[in-house]
PDB file of C-alpha atoms and ligand atoms in Angstrom:
ATOM      1  CA  UNK A   1     -16.128  26.179-124.882  1.00 49.00           C
ATOM      2  CA  UNK A   2     -19.839  25.861-124.293  1.00 50.00           C
ATOM      3  CA  UNK A   3     -20.553  22.161-124.678  1.00 51.00           C
ATOM      4  CA  UNK A   4     -21.148  20.577-121.292  1.00 54.00           C
ATOM      5  CA  UNK A   5     -19.058  17.533-122.221  1.00 53.00           C
ATOM      6  CA  UNK A   6     -15.996  19.764-122.370  1.00 74.00           C
ATOM      7  CA  UNK A   7     -16.454  21.710-119.176  1.00 89.00           C
ATOM      8  CA  UNK A   8     -14.971  19.147-116.768  1.00 83.00           C
ATOM      9  CA  UNK A   9     -11.771  19.070-118.803  1.00 88.00           C
ATOM     10  CA  UNK A  10     -11.315  22.780-118.271  1.00 93.00           C
ATOM     11  CA  UNK A  11     -12.741  23.074-114.764  1.00 96.00           C
ATOM     12  CA  UNK A  12     -12.352  20.148-112.383  1.00 95.00           C
ATOM     13  CA  UNK A  13     -15.575  19.705-110.381  1.00 96.00           C
ATOM     14  CA  UNK A  14     -15.331  20.821-106.760  1.00 97.00           C
ATOM     15  CA  UNK A  15     -17.738  19.938-103.959  1.00 97.00           C
ATOM     16  CA  UNK A  16     -17.376  21.628-100.586  1.00 98.00           C
ATOM     17  CA  UNK A  17     -18.979  20.612 -97.319  1.00 98.00           C
ATOM     18  CA  UNK A  18     -19.738  23.710 -95.258  1.00 98.00           C
ATOM     19  CA  UNK A  19     -20.371  22.425 -91.760  1.00 98.00           C
ATOM     20  CA  UNK A  20     -21.048  25.881 -90.319  1.00 98.00           C
ATOM     21  CA  UNK A  21     -21.383  25.777 -86.514  1.00 98.00           C
ATOM     22  CA  UNK A  22     -21.545  21.996 -86.280  1.00 98.00           C
ATOM     23  CA  UNK A  23     -19.307  19.127 -85.176  1.00 98.00           C
ATOM     24  CA  UNK A  24     -16.996  18.629 -82.231  1.00 98.00           C
ATOM     25  CA  UNK A  25     -13.478  17.277 -82.793  1.00 98.00           C
ATOM     26  CA  UNK A  26     -14.720  13.738 -82.169  1.00 98.00           C
ATOM     27  CA  UNK A  27     -17.612  14.142 -84.608  1.00 98.00           C
ATOM     28  CA  UNK A  28     -15.412  15.699 -87.275  1.00 98.00           C
ATOM     29  CA  UNK A  29     -12.741  12.990 -87.126  1.00 96.00           C
ATOM     30  CA  UNK A  30     -15.372  10.269 -87.109  1.00 96.00           C
ATOM     31  CA  UNK A  31     -16.861  11.817 -90.250  1.00 96.00           C
ATOM     32  CA  UNK A  32     -13.436  11.763 -91.941  1.00 95.00           C
ATOM     33  CA  UNK A  33     -12.896   8.120 -91.011  1.00 92.00           C
ATOM     34  CA  UNK A  34     -16.318   7.129 -92.324  1.00 93.00           C
ATOM     35  CA  UNK A  35     -15.870   9.172 -95.476  1.00 92.00           C
ATOM     36  CA  UNK A  36     -12.549   7.482 -96.170  1.00 88.00           C
ATOM     37  CA  UNK A  37     -14.191   4.087 -95.857  1.00 87.00           C
ATOM     38  CA  UNK A  38     -17.001   5.081 -98.215  1.00 85.00           C
ATOM     39  CA  UNK A  39     -15.452   7.160-100.918  1.00 78.00           C
ATOM     40  CA  UNK A  40     -13.390   4.895-103.158  1.00 73.00           C
ATOM     41  CA  UNK A  41     -13.871   5.604-106.830  1.00 70.00           C
ATOM     42  CA  UNK A  42     -15.837   8.817-106.657  1.00 74.00           C
ATOM     43  CA  UNK A  43     -14.516  10.099-109.937  1.00 74.00           C
ATOM     44  CA  UNK A  44     -12.455  13.083-110.793  1.00 86.00           C
ATOM     45  CA  UNK A  45     -13.374  15.859-108.410  1.00 92.00           C
ATOM     46  CA  UNK A  46     -12.007  18.027-105.609  1.00 94.00           C
ATOM     47  CA  UNK A  47     -13.603  17.335-102.240  1.00 95.00           C
ATOM     48  CA  UNK A  48     -13.276  20.113 -99.669  1.00 97.00           C
ATOM     49  CA  UNK A  49     -14.284  19.896 -96.011  1.00 98.00           C
ATOM     50  CA  UNK A  50     -14.903  23.297 -94.375  1.00 98.00           C
ATOM     51  CA  UNK A  51     -14.889  22.593 -90.658  1.00 98.00           C
ATOM     52  CA  UNK A  52     -15.031  24.764 -87.532  1.00 98.00           C
ATOM     53  CA  UNK A  53     -11.608  26.140 -86.524  1.00 98.00           C
ATOM     54  CA  UNK A  54     -11.516  23.870 -83.475  1.00 98.00           C
ATOM     55  CA  UNK A  55     -11.614  20.665 -85.542  1.00 98.00           C
ATOM     56  CA  UNK A  56      -9.058  21.612 -88.196  1.00 98.00           C
ATOM     57  CA  UNK A  57      -5.866  20.332 -86.535  1.00 97.00           C
ATOM     58  CA  UNK A  58      -7.324  16.937 -85.702  1.00 96.00           C
ATOM     59  CA  UNK A  59      -8.756  16.628 -89.193  1.00 96.00           C
ATOM     60  CA  UNK A  60      -5.415  17.533 -90.775  1.00 95.00           C
ATOM     61  CA  UNK A  61      -3.832  14.599 -88.953  1.00 90.00           C
ATOM     62  CA  UNK A  62      -6.571  12.262 -90.222  1.00 89.00           C
ATOM     63  CA  UNK A  63      -6.614  13.620 -93.772  1.00 86.00           C
ATOM     64  CA  UNK A  64      -2.959  12.980 -94.546  1.00 81.00           C
ATOM     65  CA  UNK A  65      -2.608  10.914 -97.690  1.00 75.00           C
ATOM     66  CA  UNK A  66      -6.325  11.236 -98.344  1.00 81.00           C
ATOM     67  CA  UNK A  67      -7.790  12.944-101.402  1.00 84.00           C
ATOM     68  CA  UNK A  68      -9.645  15.622 -99.422  1.00 92.00           C
ATOM     69  CA  UNK A  69      -8.859  19.297 -98.947  1.00 96.00           C
ATOM     70  CA  UNK A  70      -9.300  21.060 -95.645  1.00 97.00           C
ATOM     71  CA  UNK A  71     -10.954  24.487 -95.441  1.00 98.00           C
ATOM     72  CA  UNK A  72     -11.865  27.081 -92.851  1.00 98.00           C
ATOM     73  CA  UNK A  73     -15.134  28.989 -92.994  1.00 98.00           C
ATOM     74  CA  UNK A  74     -13.629  32.434 -92.479  1.00 98.00           C
ATOM     75  CA  UNK A  75     -10.279  34.189 -92.090  1.00 98.00           C
ATOM     76  CA  UNK A  76      -9.061  37.556 -90.816  1.00 98.00           C
ATOM     77  CA  UNK A  77      -7.162  39.886 -93.155  1.00 98.00           C
ATOM     78  CA  UNK A  78      -4.178  40.669 -90.949  1.00 98.00           C
ATOM     79  CA  UNK A  79      -1.479  38.034 -90.471  1.00 97.00           C
ATOM     80  CA  UNK A  80      -0.956  38.774 -86.764  1.00 97.00           C
ATOM     81  CA  UNK A  81      -1.402  41.491 -84.162  1.00 98.00           C
ATOM     82  CA  UNK A  82      -3.778  42.729 -81.491  1.00 98.00           C
ATOM     83  CA  UNK A  83      -7.014  41.308 -82.958  1.00 98.00           C
ATOM     84  CA  UNK A  84      -8.562  39.300 -80.153  1.00 98.00           C
ATOM     85  CA  UNK A  85     -10.534  36.325 -81.366  1.00 97.00           C
ATOM     86  CA  UNK A  86      -9.343  36.347 -84.970  1.00 98.00           C
ATOM     87  CA  UNK A  87      -7.558  33.648 -86.998  1.00 98.00           C
ATOM     88  CA  UNK A  88      -5.187  34.561 -89.822  1.00 98.00           C
ATOM     89  CA  UNK A  89      -4.476  33.022 -93.221  1.00 98.00           C
ATOM     90  CA  UNK A  90      -0.943  31.849 -92.274  1.00 98.00           C
ATOM     91  CA  UNK A  91      -2.488  30.176 -89.200  1.00 98.00           C
ATOM     92  CA  UNK A  92      -4.956  28.344 -91.435  1.00 98.00           C
ATOM     93  CA  UNK A  93      -2.147  27.208 -93.687  1.00 98.00           C
ATOM     94  CA  UNK A  94      -0.228  26.063 -90.617  1.00 97.00           C
ATOM     95  CA  UNK A  95      -3.153  23.912 -89.517  1.00 97.00           C
ATOM     96  CA  UNK A  96      -3.456  22.214 -92.898  1.00 96.00           C
ATOM     97  CA  UNK A  97      -6.025  24.277 -94.786  1.00 97.00           C
ATOM     98  CA  UNK A  98      -5.721  24.732 -98.514  1.00 98.00           C
ATOM     99  CA  UNK A  99      -9.069  26.511 -99.017  1.00 98.00           C
ATOM    100  CA  UNK A 100     -11.049  29.093 -97.068  1.00 98.00           C
ATOM    101  CA  UNK A 101     -14.651  30.228 -97.500  1.00 98.00           C
ATOM    102  CA  UNK A 102     -14.909  34.027 -97.636  1.00 98.00           C
ATOM    103  CA  UNK A 103     -17.973  36.274 -97.593  1.00 98.00           C
ATOM    104  CA  UNK A 104     -20.603  33.658 -96.854  1.00 98.00           C
ATOM    105  CA  UNK A 105     -24.010  35.357 -96.611  1.00 97.00           C
ATOM    106  CA  UNK A 106     -24.254  34.369 -92.942  1.00 97.00           C
ATOM    107  CA  UNK A 107     -21.020  36.286 -92.287  1.00 98.00           C
ATOM    108  CA  UNK A 108     -22.417  39.238 -94.228  1.00 97.00           C
ATOM    109  CA  UNK A 109     -25.729  39.060 -92.378  1.00 96.00           C
ATOM    110  CA  UNK A 110     -24.642  38.397 -88.790  1.00 97.00           C
ATOM    111  CA  UNK A 111     -21.046  39.605 -88.616  1.00 97.00           C
ATOM    112  CA  UNK A 112     -20.975  42.781 -90.659  1.00 96.00           C
ATOM    113  CA  UNK A 113     -18.964  41.404 -93.558  1.00 98.00           C
ATOM    114  CA  UNK A 114     -18.957  43.773 -96.537  1.00 98.00           C
ATOM    115  CA  UNK A 115     -17.562  43.622-100.053  1.00 98.00           C
ATOM    116  CA  UNK A 116     -14.631  45.617 -98.716  1.00 98.00           C
ATOM    117  CA  UNK A 117     -13.821  43.123 -95.940  1.00 98.00           C
ATOM    118  CA  UNK A 118     -14.291  40.294 -98.434  1.00 98.00           C
ATOM    119  CA  UNK A 119     -11.678  41.913-100.697  1.00 98.00           C
ATOM    120  CA  UNK A 120      -9.217  42.246 -97.816  1.00 98.00           C
ATOM    121  CA  UNK A 121      -9.728  38.636 -96.810  1.00 98.00           C
ATOM    122  CA  UNK A 122      -9.321  37.432-100.392  1.00 98.00           C
ATOM    123  CA  UNK A 123      -5.989  39.276-100.579  1.00 98.00           C
ATOM    124  CA  UNK A 124      -4.823  37.809 -97.284  1.00 98.00           C
ATOM    125  CA  UNK A 125      -5.790  34.292 -98.308  1.00 98.00           C
ATOM    126  CA  UNK A 126      -4.023  34.533-101.663  1.00 98.00           C
ATOM    127  CA  UNK A 127      -0.926  35.942-100.049  1.00 98.00           C
ATOM    128  CA  UNK A 128      -0.803  32.880 -97.789  1.00 98.00           C
ATOM    129  CA  UNK A 129      -1.307  30.518-100.750  1.00 98.00           C
ATOM    130  CA  UNK A 130      -4.816  29.555 -99.703  1.00 98.00           C
ATOM    131  CA  UNK A 131      -7.585  29.187-102.262  1.00 98.00           C
ATOM    132  CA  UNK A 132     -10.452  31.538-101.393  1.00 98.00           C
ATOM    133  CA  UNK A 133     -13.988  30.275-102.027  1.00 98.00           C
ATOM    134  CA  UNK A 134     -15.728  33.627-102.465  1.00 98.00           C
ATOM    135  CA  UNK A 135     -19.490  33.591-101.882  1.00 98.00           C
ATOM    136  CA  UNK A 136     -21.955  35.869-103.626  1.00 98.00           C
ATOM    137  CA  UNK A 137     -25.738  35.816-103.743  1.00 98.00           C
ATOM    138  CA  UNK A 138     -28.891  37.895-103.621  1.00 97.00           C
ATOM    139  CA  UNK A 139     -31.658  37.985-101.018  1.00 96.00           C
ATOM    140  CA  UNK A 140     -35.271  37.114-101.818  1.00 94.00           C
ATOM    141  CA  UNK A 141     -36.180  40.788-101.716  1.00 94.00           C
ATOM    142  CA  UNK A 142     -33.423  41.614-104.170  1.00 96.00           C
ATOM    143  CA  UNK A 143     -34.481  38.799-106.512  1.00 95.00           C
ATOM    144  CA  UNK A 144     -38.102  39.934-106.392  1.00 93.00           C
ATOM    145  CA  UNK A 145     -37.020  43.505-107.099  1.00 96.00           C
ATOM    146  CA  UNK A 146     -35.034  42.191-110.099  1.00 97.00           C
ATOM    147  CA  UNK A 147     -31.776  43.361-108.571  1.00 98.00           C
ATOM    148  CA  UNK A 148     -30.031  39.978-108.759  1.00 97.00           C
ATOM    149  CA  UNK A 149     -27.525  40.861-111.488  1.00 98.00           C
ATOM    150  CA  UNK A 150     -26.762  44.242-109.926  1.00 98.00           C
ATOM    151  CA  UNK A 151     -26.034  42.631-106.536  1.00 98.00           C
ATOM    152  CA  UNK A 152     -23.901  39.878-108.061  1.00 98.00           C
ATOM    153  CA  UNK A 153     -21.993  42.397-110.153  1.00 98.00           C
ATOM    154  CA  UNK A 154     -21.167  44.528-107.109  1.00 98.00           C
ATOM    155  CA  UNK A 155     -20.149  41.516-104.997  1.00 98.00           C
ATOM    156  CA  UNK A 156     -17.949  39.995-107.722  1.00 98.00           C
ATOM    157  CA  UNK A 157     -16.307  43.235-108.824  1.00 98.00           C
ATOM    158  CA  UNK A 158     -15.683  44.606-105.320  1.00 98.00           C
ATOM    159  CA  UNK A 159     -14.904  41.309-103.605  1.00 98.00           C
ATOM    160  CA  UNK A 160     -12.358  40.383-106.268  1.00 98.00           C
ATOM    161  CA  UNK A 161     -11.042  43.932-106.762  1.00 97.00           C
ATOM    162  CA  UNK A 162      -7.544  43.119-105.458  1.00 96.00           C
ATOM    163  CA  UNK A 163      -7.107  40.168-107.842  1.00 97.00           C
ATOM    164  CA  UNK A 164      -5.299  40.087-111.152  1.00 97.00           C
ATOM    165  CA  UNK A 165      -5.840  37.329-113.702  1.00 97.00           C
ATOM    166  CA  UNK A 166      -3.089  35.215-112.176  1.00 97.00           C
ATOM    167  CA  UNK A 167      -4.717  35.424-108.730  1.00 98.00           C
ATOM    168  CA  UNK A 168      -8.039  34.347-110.183  1.00 97.00           C
ATOM    169  CA  UNK A 169      -6.510  30.996-111.134  1.00 96.00           C
ATOM    170  CA  UNK A 170      -6.495  30.241-107.391  1.00 98.00           C
ATOM    171  CA  UNK A 171      -9.983  31.518-106.628  1.00 98.00           C
ATOM    172  CA  UNK A 172     -13.244  29.584-106.559  1.00 98.00           C
ATOM    173  CA  UNK A 173     -16.566  31.425-106.603  1.00 98.00           C
ATOM    174  CA  UNK A 174     -19.769  30.223-105.027  1.00 98.00           C
ATOM    175  CA  UNK A 175     -23.168  31.512-106.100  1.00 98.00           C
ATOM    176  CA  UNK A 176     -25.503  31.089-103.154  1.00 97.00           C
ATOM    177  CA  UNK A 177     -28.904  32.755-103.418  1.00 97.00           C
ATOM    178  CA  UNK A 178     -29.712  33.629 -99.803  1.00 95.00           C
ATOM    179  CA  UNK A 179     -33.337  32.559-100.206  1.00 93.00           C
ATOM    180  CA  UNK A 180     -32.151  29.034-101.079  1.00 93.00           C
ATOM    181  CA  UNK A 181     -29.807  28.537 -98.120  1.00 91.00           C
ATOM    182  CA  UNK A 182     -31.129  26.146 -95.507  1.00 88.00           C
ATOM    183  CA  UNK A 183     -34.689  26.618 -96.755  1.00 88.00           C
ATOM    184  CA  UNK A 184     -35.149  23.558 -98.940  1.00 84.00           C
ATOM    185  CA  UNK A 185     -35.919  26.030-101.777  1.00 85.00           C
ATOM    186  CA  UNK A 186     -33.155  25.217-104.272  1.00 85.00           C
ATOM    187  CA  UNK A 187     -32.763  27.515-107.244  1.00 88.00           C
ATOM    188  CA  UNK A 188     -33.897  25.665-110.343  1.00 95.00           C
ATOM    189  CA  UNK A 189     -30.995  24.535-112.508  1.00 96.00           C
ATOM    190  CA  UNK A 190     -32.024  27.202-115.041  1.00 97.00           C
ATOM    191  CA  UNK A 191     -32.091  29.973-112.389  1.00 96.00           C
ATOM    192  CA  UNK A 192     -28.670  28.945-111.120  1.00 97.00           C
ATOM    193  CA  UNK A 193     -27.223  28.567-114.629  1.00 98.00           C
ATOM    194  CA  UNK A 194     -28.423  32.048-115.573  1.00 98.00           C
ATOM    195  CA  UNK A 195     -26.463  33.632-112.722  1.00 98.00           C
ATOM    196  CA  UNK A 196     -23.415  31.392-113.194  1.00 98.00           C
ATOM    197  CA  UNK A 197     -23.292  32.425-116.833  1.00 98.00           C
ATOM    198  CA  UNK A 198     -23.587  36.062-115.792  1.00 98.00           C
ATOM    199  CA  UNK A 199     -20.696  35.604-113.344  1.00 98.00           C
ATOM    200  CA  UNK A 200     -18.622  34.274-116.223  1.00 98.00           C
ATOM    201  CA  UNK A 201     -19.523  37.371-118.246  1.00 98.00           C
ATOM    202  CA  UNK A 202     -18.320  39.547-115.349  1.00 98.00           C
ATOM    203  CA  UNK A 203     -15.081  37.564-115.153  1.00 98.00           C
ATOM    204  CA  UNK A 204     -14.619  38.010-118.892  1.00 98.00           C
ATOM    205  CA  UNK A 205     -15.170  41.771-118.669  1.00 97.00           C
ATOM    206  CA  UNK A 206     -12.891  42.170-115.663  1.00 97.00           C
ATOM    207  CA  UNK A 207     -10.112  39.677-116.219  1.00 98.00           C
ATOM    208  CA  UNK A 208     -10.446  38.270-119.739  1.00 97.00           C
ATOM    209  CA  UNK A 209     -11.640  35.188-121.557  1.00 96.00           C
ATOM    210  CA  UNK A 210      -9.169  32.719-120.088  1.00 96.00           C
ATOM    211  CA  UNK A 211     -10.214  33.574-116.551  1.00 97.00           C
ATOM    212  CA  UNK A 212     -13.893  33.369-117.495  1.00 97.00           C
ATOM    213  CA  UNK A 213     -13.328  29.946-119.041  1.00 96.00           C
ATOM    214  CA  UNK A 214     -11.289  28.448-116.223  1.00 97.00           C
ATOM    215  CA  UNK A 215     -12.527  29.817-112.881  1.00 98.00           C
ATOM    216  CA  UNK A 216     -14.745  27.348-111.088  1.00 98.00           C
ATOM    217  CA  UNK A 217     -18.133  28.503-109.831  1.00 98.00           C
ATOM    218  CA  UNK A 218     -19.963  26.397-107.265  1.00 98.00           C
ATOM    219  CA  UNK A 219     -23.692  26.585-106.594  1.00 97.00           C
ATOM    220  CA  UNK A 220     -24.923  26.572-103.000  1.00 97.00           C
ATOM    221  CA  UNK A 221     -28.376  26.572-101.438  1.00 96.00           C
ATOM    222  CA  UNK A 222     -30.249  23.440-100.397  1.00 94.00           C
ATOM    223  CA  UNK A 223     -28.115  21.123-102.527  1.00 96.00           C
ATOM    224  CA  UNK A 224     -28.969  17.505-101.715  1.00 96.00           C
ATOM    225  CA  UNK A 225     -28.488  13.993-103.134  1.00 96.00           C
ATOM    226  CA  UNK A 226     -31.609  14.380-105.301  1.00 96.00           C
ATOM    227  CA  UNK A 227     -30.811  17.674-107.004  1.00 96.00           C
ATOM    228  CA  UNK A 228     -27.001  17.578-107.337  1.00 97.00           C
ATOM    229  CA  UNK A 229     -26.915  15.809-110.715  1.00 96.00           C
ATOM    230  CA  UNK A 230     -29.282  18.193-112.491  1.00 97.00           C
ATOM    231  CA  UNK A 231     -27.420  21.200-111.122  1.00 97.00           C
ATOM    232  CA  UNK A 232     -24.039  19.780-112.133  1.00 96.00           C
ATOM    233  CA  UNK A 233     -25.355  19.094-115.634  1.00 96.00           C
ATOM    234  CA  UNK A 234     -25.586  22.841-116.313  1.00 97.00           C
ATOM    235  CA  UNK A 235     -22.802  24.260-118.472  1.00 96.00           C
ATOM    236  CA  UNK A 236     -21.529  26.843-116.012  1.00 97.00           C
ATOM    237  CA  UNK A 237     -22.028  25.033-112.693  1.00 97.00           C
ATOM    238  CA  UNK A 238     -18.754  23.437-111.632  1.00 97.00           C
ATOM    239  CA  UNK A 239     -19.523  22.257-108.158  1.00 97.00           C
ATOM    240  CA  UNK A 240     -21.561  22.697-105.024  1.00 98.00           C
ATOM    241  CA  UNK A 241     -21.211  24.308-101.625  1.00 98.00           C
ATOM    242  CA  UNK A 242     -23.275  22.076 -99.408  1.00 98.00           C
ATOM    243  CA  UNK A 243     -24.474  22.963 -95.910  1.00 98.00           C
ATOM    244  CA  UNK A 244     -27.116  20.819 -94.232  1.00 97.00           C
ATOM    245  CA  UNK A 245     -26.766  17.820 -96.537  1.00 98.00           C
ATOM    246  CA  UNK A 246     -23.011  17.627 -95.859  1.00 98.00           C
ATOM    247  CA  UNK A 247     -23.369  16.932 -92.144  1.00 98.00           C
ATOM    248  CA  UNK A 248     -24.303  13.307 -92.604  1.00 97.00           C
ATOM    249  CA  UNK A 249     -21.708  11.045 -94.286  1.00 96.00           C
ATOM    250  CA  UNK A 250     -24.310   8.998 -96.111  1.00 95.00           C
ATOM    251  CA  UNK A 251     -25.939  12.043 -97.655  1.00 96.00           C
ATOM    252  CA  UNK A 252     -22.607  13.696 -98.489  1.00 96.00           C
ATOM    253  CA  UNK A 253     -21.297  10.526-100.168  1.00 95.00           C
ATOM    254  CA  UNK A 254     -24.478  10.433-102.256  1.00 95.00           C
ATOM    255  CA  UNK A 255     -23.796  13.979-103.370  1.00 96.00           C
ATOM    256  CA  UNK A 256     -20.150  13.211-104.147  1.00 95.00           C
ATOM    257  CA  UNK A 257     -21.081  10.183-106.216  1.00 92.00           C
ATOM    258  CA  UNK A 258     -23.423  12.102-108.530  1.00 90.00           C
ATOM    259  CA  UNK A 259     -21.219  11.270-111.549  1.00 83.00           C
ATOM    260  CA  UNK A 260     -21.288   7.542-110.919  1.00 73.00           C
ATOM    261  CA  UNK A 261     -25.016   7.509-110.277  1.00 65.00           C
ATOM    262  CA  UNK A 262     -25.518   9.487-113.440  1.00 55.00           C
ATOM    263  CA  UNK A 263     -23.783   7.041-115.753  1.00 47.00           C
TER     264      UNK A 263
HETATM  265  P1  PGA B   1     -27.512  24.624 -97.272  1.00 61.66           P
HETATM  266  O1  PGA B   1     -26.338  25.692 -97.016  1.00 61.66           O
HETATM  267  O2  PGA B   1     -26.951  23.569 -98.179  1.00 61.66           O
HETATM  268  O3  PGA B   1     -27.860  24.095 -95.905  1.00 61.66           O
HETATM  269  O4  PGA B   1     -28.633  25.366 -97.911  1.00 61.66           O
HETATM  270  C1  PGA B   1     -25.455  26.062 -98.043  1.00 61.66           C
HETATM  271  C2  PGA B   1     -24.502  27.102 -97.531  1.00 61.66           C
HETATM  272  O5  PGA B   1     -24.920  27.992 -96.788  1.00 61.66           O
HETATM  273  O6  PGA B   1     -23.294  27.073 -97.853  1.00 61.66           O
END
C-alpha cells in the first residue's frame, strides 16, 4: 500500500488538539460547545482534544454522545501510591480519557522525561486501555548535525520497547520536530514525509509489515489551516498534533475541515 488514495482506508485520519497549559474549565467547555455547533460533516476522522487535567471531567460531561475523544497531555506510570502530584492511567480512564499524549518534547525538555520514562508510561497507558500518542522528534541542532534518523530510531525503539505487535494497534505516533513547534517554521511536507516513512521502516523492522502499514503517525509543529492539506496529502502522514492553532475554535475547525476544503 503506497498510493495515497488507499491510505485513509487503512489508517483513519486523526487530528489532536494539544492545548498545553491553556484553558480554564469555563474556556474548555465553551470550546466544546462551539465546536459541536460548528463541526457537522467534517468527514471521516478521529478528533482528539488533549486538555489540562483540571478541565477533563467537565469536558467529559459535555462530550457525551459527541464524536470527539478526550485526552490528557501526560500520565504517570504507577497506578496509585505515594507519588504526590501525579495522575495515573486508571484515573484518566475514570475521567473519560481514551487517549493520552506521552513524551512530548516539552516534557522531555522541562520535566526530565526520557525514553525510559516514555516506555513506562506507554505500558501504563496500554494496561489501562488508553491509546498512547507517543511523540518523537529531533532538535534543530540534531537536524543540522544530520542526526535526525538516529534520534528518531532511538526514541521509537526505546519508547515502544514494551510493546508487542498487538499493543501497537492501540498506539499512535506523533513526529514533532522540536524546531517546528510553536515557531511558525513548519517542516516542509517532503521533510515530514521523509521522517514518517522512516518511522514506518522502523515499525516494519521491529514489529512487522502489518504494524508498519496500520499504525497512524501524526505530524506536529506549527500546523495551521493553511498547511494542513498539503501535509495530509503525503502518503505516510495520517494526522496532525496541533498546538497553537487548536486554541481557537475557528482555526481548529478550519484544520479539521481540510478534506472538505480540498475537494
Ligand atoms: P504547535 O505545537 O502547533 O504550536 O507548533 C505542536 C505541539 O507541540 O504539539
